[in-house]
Coordinates of C-alpha atoms in Angstrom, one line a residue:
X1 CA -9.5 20.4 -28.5
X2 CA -10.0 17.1 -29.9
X3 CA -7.4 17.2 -32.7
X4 CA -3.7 17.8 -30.9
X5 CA -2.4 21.3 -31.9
X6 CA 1.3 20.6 -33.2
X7 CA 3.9 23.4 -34.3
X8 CA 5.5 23.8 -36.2
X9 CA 3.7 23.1 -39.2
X10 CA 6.7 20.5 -40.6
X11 CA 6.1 18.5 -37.6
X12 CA 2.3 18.5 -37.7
X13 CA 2.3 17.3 -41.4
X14 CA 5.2 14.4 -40.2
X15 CA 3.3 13.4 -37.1
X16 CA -0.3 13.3 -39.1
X17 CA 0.5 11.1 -41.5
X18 CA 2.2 8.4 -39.6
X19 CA -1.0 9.0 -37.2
X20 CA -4.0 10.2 -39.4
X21 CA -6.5 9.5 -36.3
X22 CA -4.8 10.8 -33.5
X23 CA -6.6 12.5 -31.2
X24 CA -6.1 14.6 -28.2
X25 CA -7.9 12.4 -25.5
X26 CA -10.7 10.2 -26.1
X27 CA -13.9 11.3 -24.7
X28 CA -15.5 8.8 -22.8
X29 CA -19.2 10.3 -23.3
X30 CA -19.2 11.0 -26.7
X31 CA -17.6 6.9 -27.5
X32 CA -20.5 5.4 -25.4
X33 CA -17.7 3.8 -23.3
X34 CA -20.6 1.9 -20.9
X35 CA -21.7 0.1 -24.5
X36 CA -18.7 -2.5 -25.1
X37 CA -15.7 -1.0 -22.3
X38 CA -13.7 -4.2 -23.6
X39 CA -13.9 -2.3 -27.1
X40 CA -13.7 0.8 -25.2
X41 CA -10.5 0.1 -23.6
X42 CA -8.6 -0.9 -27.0
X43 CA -9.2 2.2 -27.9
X44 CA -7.3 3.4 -25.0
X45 CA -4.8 1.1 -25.6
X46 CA -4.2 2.0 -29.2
X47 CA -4.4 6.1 -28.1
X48 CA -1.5 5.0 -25.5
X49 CA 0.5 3.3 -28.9
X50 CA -0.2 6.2 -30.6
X51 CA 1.3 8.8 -28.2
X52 CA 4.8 7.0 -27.7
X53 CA 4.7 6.7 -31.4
X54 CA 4.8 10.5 -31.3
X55 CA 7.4 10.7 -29.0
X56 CA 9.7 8.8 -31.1
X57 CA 8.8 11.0 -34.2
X58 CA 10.0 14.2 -31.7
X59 CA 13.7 11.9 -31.2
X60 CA 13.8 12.2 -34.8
X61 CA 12.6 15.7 -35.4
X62 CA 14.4 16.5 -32.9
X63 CA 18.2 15.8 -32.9
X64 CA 19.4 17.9 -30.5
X65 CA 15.9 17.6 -28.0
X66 CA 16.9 18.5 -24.2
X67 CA 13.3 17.5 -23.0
X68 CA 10.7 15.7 -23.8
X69 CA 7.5 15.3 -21.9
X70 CA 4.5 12.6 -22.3
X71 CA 1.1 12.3 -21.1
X72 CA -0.7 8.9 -21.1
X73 CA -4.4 9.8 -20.4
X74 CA -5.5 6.6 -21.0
X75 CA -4.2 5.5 -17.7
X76 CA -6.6 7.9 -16.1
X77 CA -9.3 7.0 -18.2
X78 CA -9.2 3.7 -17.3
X79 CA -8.9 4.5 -13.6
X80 CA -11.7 6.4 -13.6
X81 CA -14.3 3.9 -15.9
X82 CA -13.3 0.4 -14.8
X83 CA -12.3 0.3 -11.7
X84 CA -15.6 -1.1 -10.5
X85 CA -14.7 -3.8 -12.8
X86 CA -10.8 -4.4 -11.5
X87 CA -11.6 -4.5 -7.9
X88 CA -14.5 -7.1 -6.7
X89 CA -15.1 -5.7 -3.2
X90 CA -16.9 -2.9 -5.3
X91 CA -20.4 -1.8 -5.0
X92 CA -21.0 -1.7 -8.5
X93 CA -18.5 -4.9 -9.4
X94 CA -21.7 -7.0 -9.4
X95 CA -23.3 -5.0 -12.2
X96 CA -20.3 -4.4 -14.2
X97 CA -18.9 -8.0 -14.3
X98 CA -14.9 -8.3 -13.6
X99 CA -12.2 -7.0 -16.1
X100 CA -9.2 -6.3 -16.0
X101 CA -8.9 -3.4 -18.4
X102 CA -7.3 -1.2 -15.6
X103 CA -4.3 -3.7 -15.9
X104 CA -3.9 -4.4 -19.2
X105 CA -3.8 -0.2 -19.6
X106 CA -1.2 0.0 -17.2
X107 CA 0.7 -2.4 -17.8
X108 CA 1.0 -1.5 -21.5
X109 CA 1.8 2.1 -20.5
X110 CA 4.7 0.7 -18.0
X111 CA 6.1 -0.9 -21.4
X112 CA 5.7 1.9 -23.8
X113 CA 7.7 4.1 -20.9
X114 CA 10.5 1.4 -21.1
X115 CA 10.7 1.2 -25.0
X116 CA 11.0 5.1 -25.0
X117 CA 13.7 5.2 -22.6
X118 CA 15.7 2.3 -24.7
X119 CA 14.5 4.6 -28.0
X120 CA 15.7 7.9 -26.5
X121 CA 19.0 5.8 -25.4
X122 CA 19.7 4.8 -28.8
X123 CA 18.7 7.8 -30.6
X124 CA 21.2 10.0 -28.4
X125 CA 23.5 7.8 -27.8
X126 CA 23.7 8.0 -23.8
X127 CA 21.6 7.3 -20.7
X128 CA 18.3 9.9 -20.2
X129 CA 17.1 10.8 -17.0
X130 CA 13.9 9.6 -16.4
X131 CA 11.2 11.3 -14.2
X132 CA 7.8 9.5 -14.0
X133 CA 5.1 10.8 -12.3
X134 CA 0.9 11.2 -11.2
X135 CA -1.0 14.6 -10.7
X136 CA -3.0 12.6 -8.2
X137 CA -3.7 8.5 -7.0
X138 CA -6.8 6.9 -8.2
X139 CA -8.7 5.3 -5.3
X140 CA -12.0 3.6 -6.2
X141 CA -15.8 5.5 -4.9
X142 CA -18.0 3.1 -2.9
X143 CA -20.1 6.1 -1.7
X144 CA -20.4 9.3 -3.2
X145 CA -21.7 12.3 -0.8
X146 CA -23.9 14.8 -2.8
X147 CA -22.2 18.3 -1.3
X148 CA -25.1 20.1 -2.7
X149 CA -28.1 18.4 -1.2
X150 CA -26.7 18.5 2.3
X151 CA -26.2 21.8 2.0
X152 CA -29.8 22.2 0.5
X153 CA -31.4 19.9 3.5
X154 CA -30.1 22.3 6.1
X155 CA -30.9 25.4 4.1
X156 CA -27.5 26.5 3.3
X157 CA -28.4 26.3 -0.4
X158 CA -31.8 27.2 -2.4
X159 CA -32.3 26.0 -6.1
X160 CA -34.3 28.0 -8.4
X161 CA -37.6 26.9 -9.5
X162 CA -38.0 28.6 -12.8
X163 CA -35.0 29.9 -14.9
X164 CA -34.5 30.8 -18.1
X165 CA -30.7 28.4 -18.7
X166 CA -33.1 25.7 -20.5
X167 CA -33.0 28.2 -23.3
X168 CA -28.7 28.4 -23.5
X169 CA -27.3 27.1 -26.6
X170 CA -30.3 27.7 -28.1
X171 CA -32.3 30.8 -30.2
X172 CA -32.8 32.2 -26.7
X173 CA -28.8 32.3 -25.5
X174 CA -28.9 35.9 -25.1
X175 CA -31.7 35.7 -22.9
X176 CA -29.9 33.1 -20.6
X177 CA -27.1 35.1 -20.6
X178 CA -29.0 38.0 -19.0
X179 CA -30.7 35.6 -16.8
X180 CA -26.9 34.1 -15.7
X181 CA -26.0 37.8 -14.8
X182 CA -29.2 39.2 -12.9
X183 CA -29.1 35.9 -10.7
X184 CA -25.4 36.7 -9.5
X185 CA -25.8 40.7 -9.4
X186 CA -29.5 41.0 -7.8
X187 CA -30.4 39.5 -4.0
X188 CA -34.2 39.3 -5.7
X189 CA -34.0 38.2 -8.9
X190 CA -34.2 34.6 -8.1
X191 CA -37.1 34.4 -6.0
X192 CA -38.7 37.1 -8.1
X193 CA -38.3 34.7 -11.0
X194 CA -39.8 31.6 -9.4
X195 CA -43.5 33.5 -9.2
X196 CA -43.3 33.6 -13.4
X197 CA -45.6 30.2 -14.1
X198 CA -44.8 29.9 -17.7
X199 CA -41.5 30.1 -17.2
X200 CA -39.5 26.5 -17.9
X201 CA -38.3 25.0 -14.8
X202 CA -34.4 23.9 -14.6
X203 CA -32.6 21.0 -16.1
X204 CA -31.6 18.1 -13.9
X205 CA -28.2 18.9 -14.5
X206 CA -27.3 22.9 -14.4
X207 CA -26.0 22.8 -11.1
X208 CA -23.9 26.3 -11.2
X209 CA -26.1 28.0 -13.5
X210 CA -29.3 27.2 -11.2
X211 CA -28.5 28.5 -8.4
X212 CA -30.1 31.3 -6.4
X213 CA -27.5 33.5 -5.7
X214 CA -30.0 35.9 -3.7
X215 CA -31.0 33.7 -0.7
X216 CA -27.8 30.9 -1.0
X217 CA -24.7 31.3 1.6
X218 CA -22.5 28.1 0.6
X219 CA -22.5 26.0 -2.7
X220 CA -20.4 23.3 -4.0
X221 CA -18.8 23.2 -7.0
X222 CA -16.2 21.2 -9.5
X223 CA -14.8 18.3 -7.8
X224 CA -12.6 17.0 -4.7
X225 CA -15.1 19.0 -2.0
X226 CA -14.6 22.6 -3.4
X227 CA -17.4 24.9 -1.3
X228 CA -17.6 28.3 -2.0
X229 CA -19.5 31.0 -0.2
X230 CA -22.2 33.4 -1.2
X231 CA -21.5 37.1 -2.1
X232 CA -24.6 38.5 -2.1
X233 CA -25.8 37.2 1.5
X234 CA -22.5 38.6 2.8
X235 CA -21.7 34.5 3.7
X236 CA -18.5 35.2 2.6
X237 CA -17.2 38.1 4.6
X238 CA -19.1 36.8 7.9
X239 CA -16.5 34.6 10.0
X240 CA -18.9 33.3 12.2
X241 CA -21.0 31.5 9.8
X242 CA -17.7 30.4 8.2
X243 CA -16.6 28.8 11.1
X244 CA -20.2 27.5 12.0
X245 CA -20.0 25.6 8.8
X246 CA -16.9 24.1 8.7
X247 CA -18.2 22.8 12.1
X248 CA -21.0 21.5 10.8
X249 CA -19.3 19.9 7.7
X250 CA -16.7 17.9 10.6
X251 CA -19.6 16.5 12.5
X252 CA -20.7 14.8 9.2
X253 CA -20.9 10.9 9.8
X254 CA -18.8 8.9 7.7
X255 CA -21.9 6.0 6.5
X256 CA -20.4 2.9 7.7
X257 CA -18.6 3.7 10.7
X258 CA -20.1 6.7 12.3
X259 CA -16.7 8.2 12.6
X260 CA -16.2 12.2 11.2
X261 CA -16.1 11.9 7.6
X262 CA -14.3 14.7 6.5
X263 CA -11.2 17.0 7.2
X264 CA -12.4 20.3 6.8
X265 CA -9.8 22.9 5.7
X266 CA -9.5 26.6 5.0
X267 CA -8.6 28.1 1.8
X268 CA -5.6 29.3 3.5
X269 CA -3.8 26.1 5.0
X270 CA -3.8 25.0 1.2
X271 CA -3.3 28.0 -0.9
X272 CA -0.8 30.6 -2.0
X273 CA -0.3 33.6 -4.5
X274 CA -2.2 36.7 -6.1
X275 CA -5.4 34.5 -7.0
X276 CA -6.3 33.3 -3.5
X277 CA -9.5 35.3 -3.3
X278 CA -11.2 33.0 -6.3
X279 CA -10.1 29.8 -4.4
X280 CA -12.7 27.9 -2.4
X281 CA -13.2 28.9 0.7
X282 CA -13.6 25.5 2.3
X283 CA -12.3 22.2 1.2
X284 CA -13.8 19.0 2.5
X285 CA -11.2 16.2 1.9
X286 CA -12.5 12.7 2.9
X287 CA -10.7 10.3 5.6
X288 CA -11.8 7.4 3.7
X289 CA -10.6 8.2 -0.1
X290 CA -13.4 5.6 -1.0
X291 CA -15.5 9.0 -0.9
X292 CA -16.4 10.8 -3.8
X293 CA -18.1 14.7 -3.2
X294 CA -20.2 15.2 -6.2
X295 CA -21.7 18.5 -6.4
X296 CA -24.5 17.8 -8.8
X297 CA -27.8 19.3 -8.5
X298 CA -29.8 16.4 -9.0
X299 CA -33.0 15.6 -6.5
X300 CA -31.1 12.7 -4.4
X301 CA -33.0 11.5 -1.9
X302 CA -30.4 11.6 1.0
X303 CA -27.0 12.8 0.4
X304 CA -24.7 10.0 1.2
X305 CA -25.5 7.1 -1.2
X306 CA -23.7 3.5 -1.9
X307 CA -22.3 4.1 -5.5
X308 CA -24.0 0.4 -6.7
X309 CA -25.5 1.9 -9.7
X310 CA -22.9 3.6 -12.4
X311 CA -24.9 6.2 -14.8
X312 CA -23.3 7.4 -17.3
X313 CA -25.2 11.2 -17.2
X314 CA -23.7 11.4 -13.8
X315 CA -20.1 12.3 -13.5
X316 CA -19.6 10.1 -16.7
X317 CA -20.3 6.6 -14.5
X318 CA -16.9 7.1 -13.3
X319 CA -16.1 3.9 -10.6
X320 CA -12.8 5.7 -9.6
X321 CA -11.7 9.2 -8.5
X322 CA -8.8 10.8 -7.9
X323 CA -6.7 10.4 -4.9
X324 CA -4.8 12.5 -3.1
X325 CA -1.3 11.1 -3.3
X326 CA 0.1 10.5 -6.7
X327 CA 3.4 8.6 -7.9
X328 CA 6.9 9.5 -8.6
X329 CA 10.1 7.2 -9.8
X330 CA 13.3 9.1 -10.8
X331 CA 16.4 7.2 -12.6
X332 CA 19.4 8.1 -14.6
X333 CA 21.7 10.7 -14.7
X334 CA 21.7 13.3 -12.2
X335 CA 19.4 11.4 -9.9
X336 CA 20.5 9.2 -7.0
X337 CA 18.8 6.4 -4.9
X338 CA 16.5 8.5 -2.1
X339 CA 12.7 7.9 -0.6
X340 CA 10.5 10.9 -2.0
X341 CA 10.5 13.6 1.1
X342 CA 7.3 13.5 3.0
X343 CA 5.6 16.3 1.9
X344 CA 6.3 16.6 -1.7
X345 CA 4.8 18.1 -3.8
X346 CA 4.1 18.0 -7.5
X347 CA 4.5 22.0 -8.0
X348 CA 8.3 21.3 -7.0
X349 CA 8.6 18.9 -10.4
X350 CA 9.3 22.2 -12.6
X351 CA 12.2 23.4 -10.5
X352 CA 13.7 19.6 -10.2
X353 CA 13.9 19.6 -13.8
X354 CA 15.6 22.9 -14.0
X355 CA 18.2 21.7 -11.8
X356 CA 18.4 19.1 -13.8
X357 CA 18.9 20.9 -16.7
X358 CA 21.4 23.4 -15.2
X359 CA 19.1 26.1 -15.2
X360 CA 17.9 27.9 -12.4
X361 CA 15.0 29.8 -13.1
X362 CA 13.7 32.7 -11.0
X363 CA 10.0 33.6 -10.1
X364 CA 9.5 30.0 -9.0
X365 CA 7.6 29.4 -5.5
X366 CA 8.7 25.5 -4.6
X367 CA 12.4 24.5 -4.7
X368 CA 13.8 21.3 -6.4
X369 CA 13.2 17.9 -4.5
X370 CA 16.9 18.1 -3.6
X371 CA 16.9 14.6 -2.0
X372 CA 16.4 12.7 -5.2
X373 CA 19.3 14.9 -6.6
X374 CA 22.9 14.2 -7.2
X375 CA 25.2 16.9 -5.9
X376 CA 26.5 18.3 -9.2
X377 CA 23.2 17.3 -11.0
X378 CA 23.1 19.5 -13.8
X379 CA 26.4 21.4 -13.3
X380 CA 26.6 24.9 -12.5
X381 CA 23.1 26.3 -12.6
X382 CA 22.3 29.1 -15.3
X383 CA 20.1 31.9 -14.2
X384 CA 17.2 32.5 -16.5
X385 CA 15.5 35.6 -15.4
X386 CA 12.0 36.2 -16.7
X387 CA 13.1 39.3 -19.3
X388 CA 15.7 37.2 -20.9
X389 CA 13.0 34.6 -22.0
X390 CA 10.9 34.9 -25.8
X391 CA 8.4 36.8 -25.9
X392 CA 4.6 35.4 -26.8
X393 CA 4.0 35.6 -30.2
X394 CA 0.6 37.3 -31.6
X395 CA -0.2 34.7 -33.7
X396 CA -3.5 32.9 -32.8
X397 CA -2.6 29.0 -31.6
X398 CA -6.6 28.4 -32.0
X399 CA -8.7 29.0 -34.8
X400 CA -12.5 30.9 -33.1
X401 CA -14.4 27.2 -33.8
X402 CA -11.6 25.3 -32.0
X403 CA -12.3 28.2 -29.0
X404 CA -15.8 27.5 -28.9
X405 CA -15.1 23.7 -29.0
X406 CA -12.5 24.1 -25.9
X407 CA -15.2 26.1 -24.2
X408 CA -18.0 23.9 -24.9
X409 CA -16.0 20.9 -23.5
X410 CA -15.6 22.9 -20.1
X411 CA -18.6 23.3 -19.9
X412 CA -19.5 19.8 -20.1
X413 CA -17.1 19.1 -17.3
X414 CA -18.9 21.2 -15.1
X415 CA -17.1 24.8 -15.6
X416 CA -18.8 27.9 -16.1

């Protein structure tokens, strides 16, 4: 939501009126950041103030606090809108004029993580252990790759021509609904549908919701090269066409060097657990992080493009994406002076911090990063077996508007 949800109540009244405008991130869309992204990014640098202003009201609330943990969005924010603007070997720098907003964001946040480690120091009266970390790199997008129209072009994919989604969110929501449904459930619907002349043809943007289900065998979806397979034309349970594709996808030329553009992997060489079956069941994962896979519907005319043109209505203008590897500094107590393993990874952060903590907690699928870690870090680890811990209360953390705000944001990200 776009107001934070604090409990308890004492500490939501506390925190609001040393902050009456906080909110949870700003969203880049709704504050027309492509207007004035010098004003935009003050904003992002006040939001940044704001939320290590927070974290010193928790020291205080707080006087026995064993953890604490702080998320500076506006360092992604940044990232994502101006690096077009930081980095002048850009295809859209021209267009954008230079900045260096990324900087000054970064830079502030690298000082507001230093004044909370002195707060927390003088608040508690001894060292804290420090861990600060990325859930992915930012690397900046000099051509994005339209997933979708490829796989359109080589008839992979078919778009419907008439569908009833122009009518969601409207008097008619029931009726796209039904529409959503039929399309996933019924080989014919789609094609059926298409021969209706009155009916309103699709927007330029409901990528998921437009699809025929019926007659498609691979889509892409969300972001970082997510490609799913079609149920309804048995694409998913047929291993040849699986592996015919993933061929395919690895013969695709990268645009400036000819070279293979993209790793291809299976669901299986990246994923794990009781969920598997709703991952995607390919992932295309670029050689050349300056490649973004968009999966918008949109009717591009080729489907690798140069990225000199930032539009705001597609994937918000963004000049950066994420990147694969992300950051991680440890200091204090507990840790000692070690290179992060090769092959970290950021699910074995929860466990760490256990350790840390002296608690060893079971249920947990990645161990501790035990290079970064003292012997004795922690002391003697405390088992904390799943039926010792609280149960969930019943009491609703989201009023039903709030809900339908969360959902509606989702949506606007590209979930369905």
């Amino acid at each position: 939501p776009e107001r934070p949800q604090i409990l308890p109540a004492s500490a939501e009244e506390r925190i609001f009126a040393a902050y009456p405008d906080l909110v949870t991130a700003h969203h880049p869309l709704a504050e027309r950041w492509w207007e004035d992204f010098p004003a935009y990014t003050s904003r992002l640098l006040e939001h940044a103030e704001q939320m290590a202003g927070v974290c010193k009201l928790a020291f205080e609330l707080e006087p026995d606090l064993g953890l604490l943990c702080v998320d500076f969005m506006s360092t992604d924010h940044v990232g994502h809108l101006g690096y077009a603007r930081f980095d002048p070997e850009h295809p859209a720098h021209a267009s954008t004029g230079g900045g260096d907003e990324l900087l000054q964001v970064y830079e502030r946040v690298d000082a507001l993580c230093g004044e909370l480690i002195d707060a927390a120091a003088a608040q508690y009266g001894e060292e804290p252990t420090v861990l600060l970390f990325s859930d992915h790199g930012m690397k900046p997008i000099y051509w994005m790759f339209h997933l979708d129209r490829w796989l359109e072009e080589r008839g992979h994919l078919r778009f419907r021509k008439r569908s009833l989604q122009p009518w969601r969110r409207g008097r008619l929501d029931y009726l796209a609904r039904v529409d959503q449904k039929l399309v996933r459930t019924l080989p014919w619907y789609g094609r059926a549908l298409d021969r209706i002349p009155f009916l309103p043809r699709p927007a330029a943007d409901r990528l998921f919701a437009d699809i025929d289900f019926g007659t498609t065998r691979a889509y892409g979806f969300a972001s970082q090269g997510q490609l799913y397979l079609g149920e309804l034309t048995g694409a998913r349970n047929d291993p040849a066409y699986i592996d015919a594709l993933a061929a395919e996808l690895a013969e695709i030329p990268h645009p400036q060097t000819g070279e293979p553009a993209f790793q291809v992997l299976r669901k299986e060489e990246l994923f794990t657990g009781p969920f598997l079956d709703k991952a995607p069941e390919l992932m295309l994962i670029p050689y050349d992080e300056r490649i973004n896979v968009d999966p918008s519907r949109r009717r591009w005319t080729q489907p690798f493009e140069r990225h000199e043109r930032l539009d705001p209505e597609v994937s918000y203008g963004y000049s950066g994406h994420h990147g694969v590897t992300g950051i991680l500094a440890a200091t204090g107590p507990g840790i000692q002076p070690a290179d992060v393993p090769e092959g970290s990874e950021i699910v074995q952060l929860p466990a760490t911090i256990l350790s840390l903590l002296g608690l060893e907690a079971k249920g947990l699928d990645a161990k501790p990063l035990a290079a970064i870690l003292e012997e004795d870090a922690g002391g003697a680890a405390e088992t904390v077996a799943p039926e010792t811990q609280r149960e969930a209360s019943d009491e609703p953390v989201y009023s039903e508007e709030e809900e339908r705000q969360m959902v509606e944001r989702l949506r606007d990200l590209g979930y369905e």
